[in-house]
Amino acid sequence: MDDITKTAFLNRPDLHVGTEGEFAGWRTWSRDNFETNNGPFWHRMEDDGRIRSAFRVEKKHLNGGGNVHGGCFMSFADYCLFATASPVLQGPGVTVSFACEFIDAVREGELIEGFAEITRAGGSLIFLRGQLTAGERTLFTFSGTIKRVKRKAAPQPNA
Amino acid sequence: MDDITKTAFLNRPDLHVGTEGEFAGWRTWSRDNFETNNGPFWHRMEDDGRIRSAFRVEKKHLNGGGNVHGGCFMSFADYCLFATASPVLQGPGVTVSFACEFIDAVREGELIEGFAEITRAGGSLIFLRGQLTAGERTLFTFSGTIKRVKRKAAPQPNA
């Protein structure tokens, strides 16, 4: 991973770094109401350049059966897509498609980790796939596509 | 829709009926922490037997760009799957797969509605597909599969 890419990873303006607890030193984004309400979800860059995402399961993540809700898995996986793509995205993007399989259940107190890989980073679309795990157990597999959103040019005063 | 199916629609033990505001008379489920934290999401049966699901967009549903978060779309779509399947599910179930496309953005204050249809209800799996709309705009299309969860038989005292 080159310096330009590392710099892009660090530069999103609402980046927040955890200062206490098990996620001290991990990063999250603070400007996203939905993620703040459901998280915080966290990510960090490992020494090999891979992005690890994680959160600890609380009561608010559970469905009526006492397992993590499917919508929570999908929301965290969407976070993993953007955490993983952020070094190459270098600007705003939106998810345009997503698909997943629910493989195993997970309970309150467990640590859920997510890893994704970029299948292809094109000029317009970034394709990714990944999985969520708890310890040795695979919980959830997913793939998703992010579309880069071009910033509109400011109107010219004499145009 | 026959009387047995209608009865099944009404009988989930944590069913809660709204008593005030725009969702008075609509139904939701109260035992699901994740949905309570993100909703409430609501559903009701129309005269033709179709299940309409809906929620009003609040600040907590938004991403950093001020649009409804992708995870929120997916969580509400998962709710639509179960609301739509509930008359034939008649017991517990889990989502085993889900796929979706993000078609348009939606802002705070708008009403999001969801309709799904059962493609096939088998003995083990229920296949569905649907869409989310805001007024005349299609926001999101999805498909999902629910697996019926068999209740384990109580152990026999002399077994």
mmCIF file of C-alpha atoms in Angstrom:
data_model
loop_
_atom_site.group_PDB
_atom_site.id
_atom_site.type_symbol
_atom_site.label_atom_id
_atom_site.label_comp_id
_atom_site.label_asym_id
_atom_site.label_seq_id
_atom_site.Cartn_x
_atom_site.Cartn_y
_atom_site.Cartn_z
ATOM 1 C CA MET A 1 0.000 0.000 0.000
ATOM 2 C CA ASP A 2 1.611 3.252 -1.113
ATOM 3 C CA ASP A 3 1.730 6.514 0.826
ATOM 4 C CA ILE A 4 -0.974 8.182 -1.269
ATOM 5 C CA THR A 5 -3.375 5.339 -0.495
ATOM 6 C CA LYS A 6 -2.523 5.426 3.201
ATOM 7 C CA THR A 7 -3.127 9.161 3.249
ATOM 8 C CA ALA A 8 -6.542 8.686 1.618
ATOM 9 C CA PHE A 9 -7.407 6.130 4.316
ATOM 10 C CA LEU A 10 -6.705 8.704 7.017
ATOM 11 C CA ASN A 11 -8.290 11.775 5.516
ATOM 12 C CA ARG A 12 -12.106 11.472 5.643
ATOM 13 C CA PRO A 13 -13.125 14.628 7.526
ATOM 14 C CA ASP A 14 -15.432 12.986 10.093
ATOM 15 C CA LEU A 15 -12.880 10.318 11.072
ATOM 16 C CA HIS A 16 -12.872 9.637 14.811
ATOM 17 C CA VAL A 17 -10.253 7.543 16.637
ATOM 18 C CA GLY A 18 -11.299 5.576 19.741
ATOM 19 C CA THR A 19 -9.493 6.612 22.915
ATOM 20 C CA GLU A 20 -10.599 3.991 25.463
ATOM 21 C CA GLY A 21 -11.807 0.403 25.879
ATOM 22 C CA GLU A 22 -11.187 -2.491 23.539
ATOM 23 C CA PHE A 23 -11.407 -0.265 20.438
ATOM 24 C CA ALA A 24 -8.835 2.331 21.536
ATOM 25 C CA GLY A 25 -6.866 3.261 18.414
ATOM 26 C CA TRP A 26 -9.562 1.958 16.050
ATOM 27 C CA ARG A 27 -11.325 4.340 13.667
ATOM 28 C CA THR A 28 -14.947 5.124 12.977
ATOM 29 C CA TRP A 29 -16.961 7.803 11.157
ATOM 30 C CA SER A 30 -18.927 10.203 13.293
ATOM 31 C CA ARG A 31 -21.179 11.955 10.764
ATOM 32 C CA ASP A 32 -23.459 9.016 10.013
ATOM 33 C CA ASN A 33 -26.574 9.003 12.223
ATOM 34 C CA PHE A 34 -27.711 5.496 11.299
ATOM 35 C CA GLU A 35 -24.304 3.984 12.056
ATOM 36 C CA THR A 36 -23.944 5.965 15.280
ATOM 37 C CA ASN A 37 -27.366 4.717 16.431
ATOM 38 C CA ASN A 38 -26.457 1.104 15.672
ATOM 39 C CA GLY A 39 -22.753 1.119 16.407
ATOM 40 C CA PRO A 40 -20.310 2.470 16.773
ATOM 41 C CA PHE A 41 -18.759 0.116 14.226
ATOM 42 C CA TRP A 42 -14.945 0.257 14.084
ATOM 43 C CA HIS A 43 -12.152 -0.376 11.585
ATOM 44 C CA ARG A 44 -8.381 -0.254 11.460
ATOM 45 C CA MET A 45 -5.639 -0.966 8.963
ATOM 46 C CA GLU A 46 -3.484 -4.018 9.730
ATOM 47 C CA ASP A 47 0.259 -4.052 9.069
ATOM 48 C CA ASP A 48 -0.306 -5.867 5.765
ATOM 49 C CA GLY A 49 -2.683 -3.104 4.576
ATOM 50 C CA ARG A 50 -5.885 -5.124 5.050
ATOM 51 C CA ILE A 51 -8.805 -3.357 6.748
ATOM 52 C CA ARG A 52 -10.309 -5.152 9.768
ATOM 53 C CA SER A 53 -13.790 -4.019 10.902
ATOM 54 C CA ALA A 54 -15.371 -5.051 14.216
ATOM 55 C CA PHE A 55 -18.047 -4.434 16.845
ATOM 56 C CA ARG A 56 -19.092 -6.066 20.125
ATOM 57 C CA VAL A 57 -22.695 -7.394 20.183
ATOM 58 C CA GLU A 58 -25.020 -5.486 22.532
ATOM 59 C CA LYS A 59 -28.702 -5.940 23.365
ATOM 60 C CA LYS A 60 -29.679 -3.329 20.774
ATOM 61 C CA HIS A 61 -28.332 -5.572 17.979
ATOM 62 C CA LEU A 62 -30.591 -8.533 18.799
ATOM 63 C CA ASN A 63 -33.796 -9.854 17.237
ATOM 64 C CA GLY A 64 -36.696 -11.386 19.179
ATOM 65 C CA GLY A 65 -34.879 -14.722 19.338
ATOM 66 C CA GLY A 66 -31.849 -13.239 21.128
ATOM 67 C CA ASN A 67 -29.560 -13.478 18.080
ATOM 68 C CA VAL A 68 -28.029 -10.640 16.070
ATOM 69 C CA HIS A 69 -30.707 -9.252 13.714
ATOM 70 C CA GLY A 70 -30.266 -9.827 9.988
ATOM 71 C CA GLY A 71 -30.530 -6.089 9.396
ATOM 72 C CA CYS A 72 -27.626 -5.560 11.788
ATOM 73 C CA PHE A 73 -25.441 -8.032 9.873
ATOM 74 C CA MET A 74 -26.284 -6.230 6.627
ATOM 75 C CA SER A 75 -25.685 -2.768 8.082
ATOM 76 C CA PHE A 76 -22.281 -3.766 9.461
ATOM 77 C CA ALA A 77 -21.370 -5.463 6.166
ATOM 78 C CA ASP A 78 -22.201 -2.203 4.355
ATOM 79 C CA TYR A 79 -19.842 -0.440 6.794
ATOM 80 C CA CYS A 80 -17.154 -3.032 5.912
ATOM 81 C CA LEU A 81 -17.609 -2.255 2.207
ATOM 82 C CA PHE A 82 -16.840 1.433 2.765
ATOM 83 C CA ALA A 83 -14.055 0.824 5.315
ATOM 84 C CA THR A 84 -12.363 -1.523 2.840
ATOM 85 C CA ALA A 85 -12.930 0.682 -0.195
ATOM 86 C CA SER A 86 -11.937 3.929 1.534
ATOM 87 C CA PRO A 87 -8.228 3.837 0.529
ATOM 88 C CA VAL A 88 -9.184 3.682 -3.169
ATOM 89 C CA LEU A 89 -12.516 5.512 -3.041
ATOM 90 C CA GLN A 90 -10.937 8.854 -2.099
ATOM 91 C CA GLY A 91 -14.294 10.654 -2.189
ATOM 92 C CA PRO A 92 -18.006 10.017 -1.754
ATOM 93 C CA GLY A 93 -19.668 6.807 -2.916
ATOM 94 C CA VAL A 94 -22.978 4.954 -2.656
ATOM 95 C CA THR A 95 -23.824 1.260 -2.494
ATOM 96 C CA VAL A 96 -25.696 0.238 -5.651
ATOM 97 C CA SER A 97 -26.109 -3.498 -5.044
ATOM 98 C CA PHE A 98 -25.630 -5.974 -2.231
ATOM 99 C CA ALA A 99 -26.147 -9.724 -1.747
ATOM 100 C CA CYS A 100 -25.570 -11.969 1.258
ATOM 101 C CA GLU A 101 -26.042 -15.334 2.914
ATOM 102 C CA PHE A 102 -26.824 -15.834 6.623
ATOM 103 C CA ILE A 103 -24.764 -18.813 7.771
ATOM 104 C CA ASP A 104 -24.728 -18.902 11.570
ATOM 105 C CA ALA A 105 -26.268 -17.084 14.549
ATOM 106 C CA VAL A 106 -24.387 -15.039 17.146
ATOM 107 C CA ARG A 107 -25.356 -13.833 20.636
ATOM 108 C CA GLU A 108 -24.865 -10.848 22.926
ATOM 109 C CA GLY A 109 -21.290 -10.250 24.099
ATOM 110 C CA GLU A 110 -19.544 -11.841 21.122
ATOM 111 C CA LEU A 111 -17.071 -9.941 18.923
ATOM 112 C CA ILE A 112 -18.043 -9.778 15.243
ATOM 113 C CA GLU A 113 -15.219 -9.097 12.787
ATOM 114 C CA GLY A 114 -15.468 -8.298 9.099
ATOM 115 C CA PHE A 115 -12.981 -8.551 6.273
ATOM 116 C CA ALA A 116 -13.630 -7.700 2.650
ATOM 117 C CA GLU A 117 -11.489 -7.621 -0.463
ATOM 118 C CA ILE A 118 -11.741 -5.420 -3.522
ATOM 119 C CA THR A 119 -12.521 -7.626 -6.501
ATOM 120 C CA ARG A 120 -12.133 -4.724 -8.911
ATOM 121 C CA ALA A 121 -11.746 -0.982 -8.488
ATOM 122 C CA GLY A 122 -12.851 0.714 -11.712
ATOM 123 C CA GLY A 123 -13.297 4.344 -12.618
ATOM 124 C CA SER A 124 -16.973 4.293 -11.693
ATOM 125 C CA LEU A 125 -17.648 1.045 -9.769
ATOM 126 C CA ILE A 126 -15.786 -0.731 -6.973
ATOM 127 C CA PHE A 127 -16.697 -4.424 -6.545
ATOM 128 C CA LEU A 128 -16.083 -6.132 -3.180
ATOM 129 C CA ARG A 129 -16.822 -9.366 -1.371
ATOM 130 C CA GLY A 130 -16.261 -10.410 2.219
ATOM 131 C CA GLN A 131 -17.329 -12.288 5.307
ATOM 132 C CA LEU A 132 -18.227 -11.741 8.942
ATOM 133 C CA THR A 133 -16.855 -14.064 11.623
ATOM 134 C CA ALA A 134 -17.008 -14.642 15.394
ATOM 135 C CA GLY A 135 -13.834 -16.426 16.445
ATOM 136 C CA GLU A 136 -13.489 -19.413 14.111
ATOM 137 C CA ARG A 137 -17.141 -19.356 13.022
ATOM 138 C CA THR A 138 -18.210 -17.868 9.684
ATOM 139 C CA LEU A 139 -21.493 -16.019 10.262
ATOM 140 C CA PHE A 140 -22.258 -14.261 7.012
ATOM 141 C CA THR A 141 -20.858 -13.862 3.494
ATOM 142 C CA PHE A 142 -21.583 -10.901 1.254
ATOM 143 C CA SER A 143 -20.743 -9.045 -1.934
ATOM 144 C CA GLY A 144 -21.467 -5.460 -2.834
ATOM 145 C CA THR A 145 -20.839 -2.770 -5.402
ATOM 146 C CA ILE A 146 -20.026 0.871 -4.612
ATOM 147 C CA LYS A 147 -20.490 3.605 -7.201
ATOM 148 C CA ARG A 148 -18.217 6.603 -7.004
ATOM 149 C CA VAL A 149 -20.200 9.842 -6.731
ATOM 150 C CA LYS A 150 -18.635 12.664 -8.688
ATOM 151 C CA ARG A 151 -18.558 15.997 -6.979
ATOM 152 C CA LYS A 152 -20.475 18.512 -9.053
ATOM 153 C CA ALA A 153 -18.300 21.353 -10.321
ATOM 154 C CA ALA A 154 -19.085 24.701 -8.724
ATOM 155 C CA PRO A 155 -21.036 26.919 -11.141
ATOM 156 C CA GLN A 156 -18.928 29.524 -12.914
ATOM 157 C CA PRO A 157 -19.919 33.085 -11.967
ATOM 158 C CA ASN A 158 -20.060 34.187 -15.639
ATOM 159 C CA ALA A 159 -21.538 30.981 -17.078
ATOM 160 C CA MET B 1 -57.037 -15.067 2.101
ATOM 161 C CA ASP B 2 -58.878 -17.596 4.297
ATOM 162 C CA ASP B 3 -59.751 -17.227 7.967
ATOM 163 C CA ILE B 4 -56.955 -19.533 9.153
ATOM 164 C CA THR B 5 -54.358 -17.380 7.373
ATOM 165 C CA LYS B 6 -55.877 -14.187 8.765
ATOM 166 C CA THR B 7 -55.778 -15.661 12.263
ATOM 167 C CA ALA B 8 -52.096 -16.543 11.849
ATOM 168 C CA PHE B 9 -51.411 -12.951 10.770
ATOM 169 C CA LEU B 10 -52.919 -11.670 14.008
ATOM 170 C CA ASN B 11 -51.476 -14.144 16.483
ATOM 171 C CA ARG B 12 -47.741 -13.476 16.968
ATOM 172 C CA PRO B 13 -47.452 -12.997 20.737
ATOM 173 C CA ASP B 14 -45.474 -9.725 20.704
ATOM 174 C CA LEU B 15 -47.819 -8.022 18.205
ATOM 175 C CA HIS B 16 -48.421 -4.373 19.097
ATOM 176 C CA VAL B 17 -51.070 -2.157 17.464
ATOM 177 C CA GLY B 18 -50.383 1.593 17.141
ATOM 178 C CA THR B 19 -52.862 3.795 18.995
ATOM 179 C CA GLU B 20 -51.947 7.304 17.850
ATOM 180 C CA GLY B 21 -50.418 9.356 15.038
ATOM 181 C CA GLU B 22 -50.267 8.422 11.395
ATOM 182 C CA PHE B 23 -49.732 4.715 12.184
ATOM 183 C CA ALA B 24 -52.759 4.288 14.481
ATOM 184 C CA GLY B 25 -54.199 0.859 13.712
ATOM 185 C CA TRP B 26 -50.969 -0.385 12.091
ATOM 186 C CA ARG B 27 -49.103 -3.328 13.604
ATOM 187 C CA THR B 28 -45.529 -3.862 14.699
ATOM 188 C CA TRP B 29 -43.567 -6.397 16.751
ATOM 189 C CA SER B 30 -42.316 -5.250 20.127
ATOM 190 C CA ARG B 31 -39.847 -8.001 21.104
ATOM 191 C CA ASP B 32 -37.148 -7.170 18.587
ATOM 192 C CA ASN B 33 -34.516 -4.814 20.039
ATOM 193 C CA PHE B 34 -32.815 -4.002 16.725
ATOM 194 C CA GLU B 35 -36.110 -3.092 15.036
ATOM 195 C CA THR B 36 -37.288 -1.083 18.044
ATOM 196 C CA ASN B 37 -34.010 0.889 18.000
ATOM 197 C CA ASN B 38 -34.325 1.623 14.284
ATOM 198 C CA GLY B 39 -38.093 1.841 13.925
ATOM 199 C CA PRO B 40 -40.688 1.315 14.805
ATOM 200 C CA PHE B 41 -41.438 -0.159 11.402
ATOM 201 C CA TRP B 42 -45.157 -0.790 10.773
ATOM 202 C CA HIS B 43 -47.339 -3.099 8.683
ATOM 203 C CA ARG B 44 -51.019 -3.713 8.055
ATOM 204 C CA MET B 45 -53.153 -5.974 5.890
ATOM 205 C CA GLU B 46 -55.039 -4.222 3.070
ATOM 206 C CA ASP B 47 -58.573 -5.253 2.078
ATOM 207 C CA ASP B 48 -57.181 -7.386 -0.756
ATOM 208 C CA GLY B 49 -54.967 -9.346 1.682
ATOM 209 C CA ARG B 50 -51.696 -7.682 0.647
ATOM 210 C CA ILE B 51 -49.364 -6.561 3.460
ATOM 211 C CA ARG B 52 -48.240 -2.919 3.339
ATOM 212 C CA SER B 53 -45.176 -1.977 5.444
ATOM 213 C CA ALA B 54 -44.130 1.611 6.136
ATOM 214 C CA PHE B 55 -42.076 4.035 8.235
ATOM 215 C CA ARG B 56 -41.475 7.788 8.275
ATOM 216 C CA VAL B 57 -37.822 8.824 7.768
ATOM 217 C CA GLU B 58 -36.209 10.406 10.846
ATOM 218 C CA LYS B 59 -32.714 11.782 11.455
ATOM 219 C CA LYS B 60 -31.585 8.452 12.945
ATOM 220 C CA HIS B 61 -32.116 6.741 9.566
ATOM 221 C CA LEU B 62 -29.720 9.014 7.647
ATOM 222 C CA ASN B 63 -26.156 8.545 6.439
ATOM 223 C CA GLY B 64 -23.501 11.263 6.379
ATOM 224 C CA GLY B 65 -24.908 12.615 3.112
ATOM 225 C CA GLY B 66 -28.364 13.236 4.590
ATOM 226 C CA ASN B 67 -30.015 10.336 2.734
ATOM 227 C CA VAL B 68 -31.479 7.143 4.198
ATOM 228 C CA HIS B 69 -28.600 4.765 4.992
ATOM 229 C CA GLY B 70 -28.267 1.594 2.922
ATOM 230 C CA GLY B 71 -28.337 -0.481 6.104
ATOM 231 C CA CYS B 72 -31.672 1.108 6.986
ATOM 232 C CA PHE B 73 -33.158 0.174 3.584
ATOM 233 C CA MET B 74 -31.954 -3.404 4.058
ATOM 234 C CA SER B 75 -33.212 -3.638 7.653
ATOM 235 C CA PHE B 76 -36.672 -2.375 6.670
ATOM 236 C CA ALA B 77 -36.748 -4.718 3.666
ATOM 237 C CA ASP B 78 -35.985 -7.629 6.025
ATOM 238 C CA TYR B 79 -38.944 -6.464 8.144
ATOM 239 C CA CYS B 80 -41.098 -6.477 4.970
ATOM 240 C CA LEU B 81 -40.073 -10.068 4.266
ATOM 241 C CA PHE B 82 -41.362 -11.220 7.659
ATOM 242 C CA ALA B 83 -44.475 -9.005 7.622
ATOM 243 C CA THR B 84 -45.394 -10.431 4.210
ATOM 244 C CA ALA B 85 -44.540 -14.031 5.083
ATOM 245 C CA SER B 86 -46.222 -13.969 8.511
ATOM 246 C CA PRO B 87 -49.644 -15.258 7.345
ATOM 247 C CA VAL B 88 -48.043 -18.408 5.891
ATOM 248 C CA LEU B 89 -45.011 -18.673 8.195
ATOM 249 C CA GLN B 90 -47.125 -19.450 11.284
ATOM 250 C CA GLY B 91 -44.037 -19.905 13.462
ATOM 251 C CA PRO B 92 -40.422 -18.788 13.762
ATOM 252 C CA GLY B 93 -38.200 -18.279 10.745
ATOM 253 C CA VAL B 94 -34.796 -16.880 9.795
ATOM 254 C CA THR B 95 -33.559 -15.046 6.698
ATOM 255 C CA VAL B 96 -31.031 -17.226 4.867
ATOM 256 C CA SER B 97 -30.293 -15.055 1.836
ATOM 257 C CA PHE B 98 -30.987 -11.539 0.633
ATOM 258 C CA ALA B 99 -30.134 -9.466 -2.435
ATOM 259 C CA CYS B 100 -30.987 -5.879 -3.361
ATOM 260 C CA GLU B 101 -30.433 -2.907 -5.649
ATOM 261 C CA PHE B 102 -30.292 0.721 -4.471
ATOM 262 C CA ILE B 103 -32.165 2.762 -7.057
ATOM 263 C CA ASP B 104 -32.878 6.205 -5.612
ATOM 264 C CA ALA B 105 -32.130 8.286 -2.508
ATOM 265 C CA VAL B 106 -34.682 9.530 0.019
ATOM 266 C CA ARG B 107 -34.556 12.279 2.658
ATOM 267 C CA GLU B 108 -35.793 13.013 6.160
ATOM 268 C CA GLY B 109 -39.576 13.401 6.502
ATOM 269 C CA GLU B 110 -40.547 11.195 3.566
ATOM 270 C CA LEU B 111 -42.771 8.123 3.947
ATOM 271 C CA ILE B 112 -41.156 4.867 2.799
ATOM 272 C CA GLU B 113 -43.527 2.038 1.916
ATOM 273 C CA GLY B 114 -42.702 -1.582 1.201
ATOM 274 C CA PHE B 115 -44.582 -4.306 -0.616
ATOM 275 C CA ALA B 116 -43.371 -7.853 -1.176
ATOM 276 C CA GLU B 117 -44.918 -10.933 -2.755
ATOM 277 C CA ILE B 118 -44.355 -14.577 -1.940
ATOM 278 C CA THR B 119 -42.797 -16.218 -4.971
ATOM 279 C CA ARG B 120 -43.070 -19.670 -3.401
ATOM 280 C CA ALA B 121 -43.966 -20.930 0.074
ATOM 281 C CA GLY B 122 -42.494 -24.406 0.496
ATOM 282 C CA GLY B 123 -42.331 -26.704 3.495
ATOM 283 C CA SER B 124 -38.898 -25.413 4.483
ATOM 284 C CA LEU B 125 -38.220 -22.242 2.474
ATOM 285 C CA ILE B 126 -40.327 -19.183 1.633
ATOM 286 C CA PHE B 127 -39.085 -17.119 -1.342
ATOM 287 C CA LEU B 128 -40.096 -13.467 -1.649
ATOM 288 C CA ARG B 129 -39.329 -10.379 -3.681
ATOM 289 C CA GLY B 130 -40.422 -6.782 -3.292
ATOM 290 C CA GLN B 131 -39.719 -3.093 -3.547
ATOM 291 C CA LEU B 132 -39.585 0.051 -1.450
ATOM 292 C CA THR B 133 -41.138 3.284 -2.715
ATOM 293 C CA ALA B 134 -41.619 6.939 -1.703
ATOM 294 C CA GLY B 135 -44.688 8.272 -3.471
ATOM 295 C CA GLU B 136 -44.267 7.395 -7.145
ATOM 296 C CA ARG B 137 -40.497 6.820 -6.861
ATOM 297 C CA THR B 138 -39.020 3.311 -6.661
ATOM 298 C CA LEU B 139 -36.138 3.439 -4.152
ATOM 299 C CA PHE B 140 -34.995 -0.128 -3.731
ATOM 300 C CA THR B 141 -35.767 -3.624 -5.030
ATOM 301 C CA PHE B 142 -34.996 -6.812 -3.137
ATOM 302 C CA SER B 143 -35.438 -10.559 -2.898
ATOM 303 C CA GLY B 144 -35.000 -12.794 0.102
ATOM 304 C CA THR B 145 -35.454 -16.309 1.375
ATOM 305 C CA ILE B 146 -36.829 -17.238 4.803
ATOM 306 C CA LYS B 147 -36.214 -20.669 6.304
ATOM 307 C CA ARG B 148 -38.843 -22.027 8.659
ATOM 308 C CA VAL B 149 -37.330 -22.931 12.040
ATOM 309 C CA LYS B 150 -38.840 -26.079 13.481
ATOM 310 C CA ARG B 151 -39.642 -25.973 17.138
ATOM 311 C CA LYS B 152 -37.719 -28.748 18.893
ATOM 312 C CA ALA B 153 -40.052 -31.361 20.435
ATOM 313 C CA ALA B 154 -40.036 -31.318 24.217
ATOM 314 C CA PRO B 155 -38.029 -34.301 25.566
ATOM 315 C CA GLN B 156 -40.159 -37.228 26.684
ATOM 316 C CA PRO B 157 -39.883 -37.871 30.449
ATOM 317 C CA ASN B 158 -39.279 -41.629 29.938
ATOM 318 C CA ALA B 159 -37.109 -41.394 26.811
#
